[in-house]
Amino acid sequence: MSTTRPYSPGDRGPEPSGASGVSEGGAPGSGGPEEGVSAGQAAMIGASGAAAPSPSAGAAAGGGGRQVRRLSFDDQSGVVPLARDFTRQALYAWGWLPSATADQRAAAEDVLLVVSELVTNACLHAEGPDELRITCEKKVIRLEVSDRGTGQPAPRTPHRAGRPGGHGMFIVQRLCLDWGVVRTPGVAGKRVWAELGAPG
């Protein structure tokens, strides 16, 4: 696993111009390829229950266009459950949930577990997360958690299963296709990314 390569294999490089939180097709939440919401908005969405799958959800999950959602954690508490709820809503919208098979259910649970581990790691070692970005493209979910920390996440070596704590990045490494860290020169902090595939 690479923890220093700036982009995963097949990634398109720097963020698209729409990474400011406004979708490339309009305002946040407009249903365009990129949707950004604040943590407060996500909490209100979460209170109303899981989002229903959109008519194009199957196309997005099955190899259609690139779909992106972003969640800002500014001044929020309870960020781990907030991140899980936000991710669950995205999985419903993109057709990963509800699951028709045990393999699909396991893949969705893996995504939720990795989100929990990345956000928890940012809380414990980087003064908390700034933003969660989720991208779905060609049956691959890419999770990115940004923070202002200077540390370098890595699985604890050697990994001891019976020892309390220190399992987060080991879990990420075991469940993901790949993961890594992106740093921008001259900008404080980093983005920790991980990619998971849909079951075949």
Tab-separated table of C-alpha atoms in Angstrom:
chain	number	residue	atom	x	y	z
A	1	MET	CA	0.000	0.000	0.000
A	2	SER	CA	1.255	3.426	-0.878
A	3	THR	CA	0.996	6.167	1.696
A	4	THR	CA	3.009	8.746	-0.197
A	5	ARG	CA	1.776	8.594	-3.799
A	6	PRO	CA	-0.345	11.728	-4.328
A	7	TYR	CA	-3.024	9.968	-6.378
A	8	SER	CA	-4.223	6.416	-6.693
A	9	PRO	CA	-3.844	4.444	-9.932
A	10	GLY	CA	-6.248	5.801	-12.522
A	11	ASP	CA	-7.043	8.933	-10.508
A	12	ARG	CA	-7.312	12.069	-12.555
A	13	GLY	CA	-4.941	14.199	-10.530
A	14	PRO	CA	-5.840	17.552	-8.944
A	15	GLU	CA	-9.343	18.308	-7.807
A	16	PRO	CA	-11.800	19.551	-10.435
A	17	SER	CA	-12.826	23.194	-10.433
A	18	GLY	CA	-16.068	22.270	-8.665
A	19	ALA	CA	-14.251	21.283	-5.444
A	20	SER	CA	-15.280	24.505	-3.725
A	21	GLY	CA	-18.566	22.979	-2.570
A	22	VAL	CA	-20.607	24.218	-5.505
A	23	SER	CA	-21.531	21.515	-7.930
A	24	GLU	CA	-20.191	21.770	-11.445
A	25	GLY	CA	-23.765	22.143	-12.608
A	26	GLY	CA	-24.991	24.709	-10.073
A	27	ALA	CA	-25.546	25.305	-6.380
A	28	PRO	CA	-24.874	22.793	-3.617
A	29	GLY	CA	-27.552	20.139	-3.424
A	30	SER	CA	-28.689	20.789	-6.977
A	31	GLY	CA	-28.325	17.134	-7.864
A	32	GLY	CA	-25.317	17.792	-10.095
A	33	PRO	CA	-22.211	15.628	-10.205
A	34	GLU	CA	-20.848	17.182	-7.027
A	35	GLU	CA	-22.923	18.022	-3.985
A	36	GLY	CA	-21.596	19.785	-0.883
A	37	VAL	CA	-23.395	20.260	2.410
A	38	SER	CA	-22.445	21.514	5.814
A	39	ALA	CA	-22.560	19.222	8.809
A	40	GLY	CA	-25.661	21.056	10.026
A	41	GLN	CA	-27.461	20.427	6.740
A	42	ALA	CA	-26.398	16.777	6.841
A	43	ALA	CA	-27.757	16.447	10.376
A	44	MET	CA	-31.113	17.817	9.214
A	45	ILE	CA	-31.114	15.428	6.245
A	46	GLY	CA	-30.201	12.526	8.544
A	47	ALA	CA	-33.082	13.360	10.897
A	48	SER	CA	-35.564	12.762	8.086
A	49	GLY	CA	-34.259	9.261	7.402
A	50	ALA	CA	-32.219	7.688	4.637
A	51	ALA	CA	-32.388	9.236	1.215
A	52	ALA	CA	-34.346	7.308	-1.352
A	53	PRO	CA	-32.394	6.023	-4.325
A	54	SER	CA	-32.540	8.376	-7.287
A	55	PRO	CA	-33.610	7.137	-10.733
A	56	SER	CA	-30.000	7.353	-11.903
A	57	ALA	CA	-28.575	5.548	-8.849
A	58	GLY	CA	-28.072	2.298	-10.718
A	59	ALA	CA	-26.125	4.044	-13.453
A	60	ALA	CA	-23.835	5.739	-10.939
A	61	ALA	CA	-23.128	2.537	-9.038
A	62	GLY	CA	-22.814	0.400	-12.126
A	63	GLY	CA	-20.111	2.339	-13.924
A	64	GLY	CA	-21.930	5.484	-15.029
A	65	GLY	CA	-20.796	9.038	-14.403
A	66	ARG	CA	-18.684	10.332	-11.582
A	67	GLN	CA	-20.690	11.334	-8.500
A	68	VAL	CA	-19.227	13.403	-5.655
A	69	ARG	CA	-20.566	14.460	-2.251
A	70	ARG	CA	-18.851	16.614	0.355
A	71	LEU	CA	-19.499	17.179	4.052
A	72	SER	CA	-17.920	20.014	6.046
A	73	PHE	CA	-17.318	19.373	9.763
A	74	ASP	CA	-16.912	23.044	10.765
A	75	ASP	CA	-17.741	23.511	14.480
A	76	GLN	CA	-19.563	20.171	14.731
A	77	SER	CA	-19.528	17.524	17.427
A	78	GLY	CA	-20.369	13.861	16.982
A	79	VAL	CA	-18.483	13.804	13.688
A	80	VAL	CA	-18.107	10.010	13.424
A	81	PRO	CA	-21.855	9.204	13.457
A	82	LEU	CA	-22.452	12.278	11.290
A	83	ALA	CA	-19.938	10.978	8.722
A	84	ARG	CA	-21.494	7.503	8.784
A	85	ASP	CA	-25.025	8.871	8.266
A	86	PHE	CA	-23.848	11.109	5.415
A	87	THR	CA	-22.035	8.175	3.778
A	88	ARG	CA	-25.045	5.885	4.209
A	89	GLN	CA	-27.228	8.452	2.419
A	90	ALA	CA	-24.736	8.557	-0.456
A	91	LEU	CA	-24.720	4.754	-0.678
A	92	TYR	CA	-28.525	4.753	-0.962
A	93	ALA	CA	-28.424	7.467	-3.628
A	94	TRP	CA	-25.804	5.579	-5.645
A	95	GLY	CA	-27.501	2.185	-5.471
A	96	TRP	CA	-25.083	0.436	-3.062
A	97	LEU	CA	-27.962	0.227	-0.557
A	98	PRO	CA	-30.345	-1.412	-0.017
A	99	SER	CA	-28.289	-4.541	-0.599
A	100	ALA	CA	-29.693	-7.406	-2.613
A	101	THR	CA	-26.979	-9.897	-1.602
A	102	ALA	CA	-24.719	-10.605	1.352
A	103	ASP	CA	-21.674	-9.494	-0.692
A	104	GLN	CA	-23.294	-6.130	-1.477
A	105	ARG	CA	-24.248	-5.668	2.173
A	106	ALA	CA	-20.671	-6.466	3.238
A	107	ALA	CA	-19.256	-3.985	0.700
A	108	ALA	CA	-21.516	-1.204	2.017
A	109	GLU	CA	-20.597	-2.050	5.629
A	110	ASP	CA	-16.897	-1.928	4.699
A	111	VAL	CA	-17.368	1.590	3.303
A	112	LEU	CA	-19.070	2.713	6.530
A	113	LEU	CA	-16.353	1.122	8.669
A	114	VAL	CA	-13.544	2.788	6.702
A	115	VAL	CA	-15.268	6.180	6.983
A	116	SER	CA	-15.501	5.663	10.744
A	117	GLU	CA	-11.811	4.754	10.987
A	118	LEU	CA	-10.591	7.690	8.860
A	119	VAL	CA	-12.681	10.242	10.760
A	120	THR	CA	-11.735	8.730	14.141
A	121	ASN	CA	-8.063	8.837	13.167
A	122	ALA	CA	-8.393	12.541	12.323
A	123	CYS	CA	-10.071	13.134	15.707
A	124	LEU	CA	-7.385	11.288	17.669
A	125	HIS	CA	-4.270	12.396	15.823
A	126	ALA	CA	-5.037	15.575	13.843
A	127	GLU	CA	-7.311	17.846	15.928
A	128	GLY	CA	-10.387	16.614	14.086
A	129	PRO	CA	-11.457	16.366	10.451
A	130	ASP	CA	-12.236	19.369	8.250
A	131	GLU	CA	-14.151	17.664	5.455
A	132	LEU	CA	-15.306	14.310	4.113
A	133	ARG	CA	-15.425	13.858	0.350
A	134	ILE	CA	-16.991	10.752	-1.201
A	135	THR	CA	-16.643	9.931	-4.900
A	136	CYS	CA	-18.348	7.081	-6.749
A	137	GLU	CA	-17.106	6.151	-10.200
A	138	LYS	CA	-16.939	2.853	-12.082
A	139	LYS	CA	-17.906	0.673	-9.091
A	140	VAL	CA	-15.253	2.297	-6.888
A	141	ILE	CA	-15.961	4.448	-3.831
A	142	ARG	CA	-13.188	6.891	-2.912
A	143	LEU	CA	-13.285	8.358	0.602
A	144	GLU	CA	-11.171	11.398	1.491
A	145	VAL	CA	-10.913	12.964	4.944
A	146	SER	CA	-9.030	16.238	5.196
A	147	ASP	CA	-7.488	17.610	8.385
A	148	ARG	CA	-4.848	20.103	9.527
A	149	GLY	CA	-2.569	17.520	11.132
A	150	THR	CA	1.101	17.131	10.340
A	151	GLY	CA	1.427	13.451	11.218
A	152	GLN	CA	1.673	10.585	8.765
A	153	PRO	CA	-0.973	7.889	9.306
A	154	ALA	CA	0.327	4.334	9.109
A	155	PRO	CA	-0.739	0.928	10.373
A	156	ARG	CA	0.896	0.094	13.700
A	157	THR	CA	3.791	-2.303	13.139
A	158	PRO	CA	3.791	-4.992	14.271
A	159	HIS	CA	0.028	-5.269	14.446
A	160	ARG	CA	-1.140	-7.054	17.604
A	161	ALA	CA	-4.785	-8.072	17.368
A	162	GLY	CA	-5.218	-8.427	21.142
A	163	ARG	CA	-3.821	-4.998	21.972
A	164	PRO	CA	-6.370	-2.213	22.580
A	165	GLY	CA	-6.253	0.672	20.106
A	166	GLY	CA	-4.071	1.194	17.076
A	167	HIS	CA	-6.168	-0.881	14.679
A	168	GLY	CA	-7.699	1.889	12.536
A	169	MET	CA	-5.204	2.133	9.699
A	170	PHE	CA	-4.655	-1.628	9.771
A	171	ILE	CA	-8.400	-2.042	9.110
A	172	VAL	CA	-8.235	0.540	6.314
A	173	GLN	CA	-5.288	-1.268	4.744
A	174	ARG	CA	-7.027	-4.665	4.913
A	175	LEU	CA	-10.413	-3.539	3.530
A	176	CYS	CA	-9.368	-1.116	0.796
A	177	LEU	CA	-8.105	-1.528	-2.745
A	178	ASP	CA	-5.545	1.157	-1.928
A	179	TRP	CA	-5.097	4.165	0.342
A	180	GLY	CA	-2.697	7.062	0.757
A	181	VAL	CA	-2.056	10.626	1.850
A	182	VAL	CA	-2.136	13.795	-0.261
A	183	ARG	CA	-0.342	16.933	0.892
A	184	THR	CA	-0.424	20.280	-0.888
A	185	PRO	CA	2.859	22.241	-0.686
A	186	GLY	CA	2.446	25.395	1.373
A	187	VAL	CA	-0.920	24.302	2.805
A	188	ALA	CA	-1.277	22.968	6.352
A	189	GLY	CA	-2.735	19.532	6.788
A	190	LYS	CA	-3.437	16.631	4.475
A	191	ARG	CA	-6.094	14.460	2.864
A	192	VAL	CA	-6.172	10.771	3.715
A	193	TRP	CA	-7.888	8.792	0.966
A	194	ALA	CA	-9.039	5.204	0.618
A	195	GLU	CA	-10.742	3.330	-2.206
A	196	LEU	CA	-13.142	0.382	-1.985
A	197	GLY	CA	-14.701	-1.619	-4.797
A	198	ALA	CA	-18.232	-2.870	-5.271
A	199	PRO	CA	-18.677	-6.646	-5.293
A	200	GLY	CA	-18.408	-8.197	-8.758
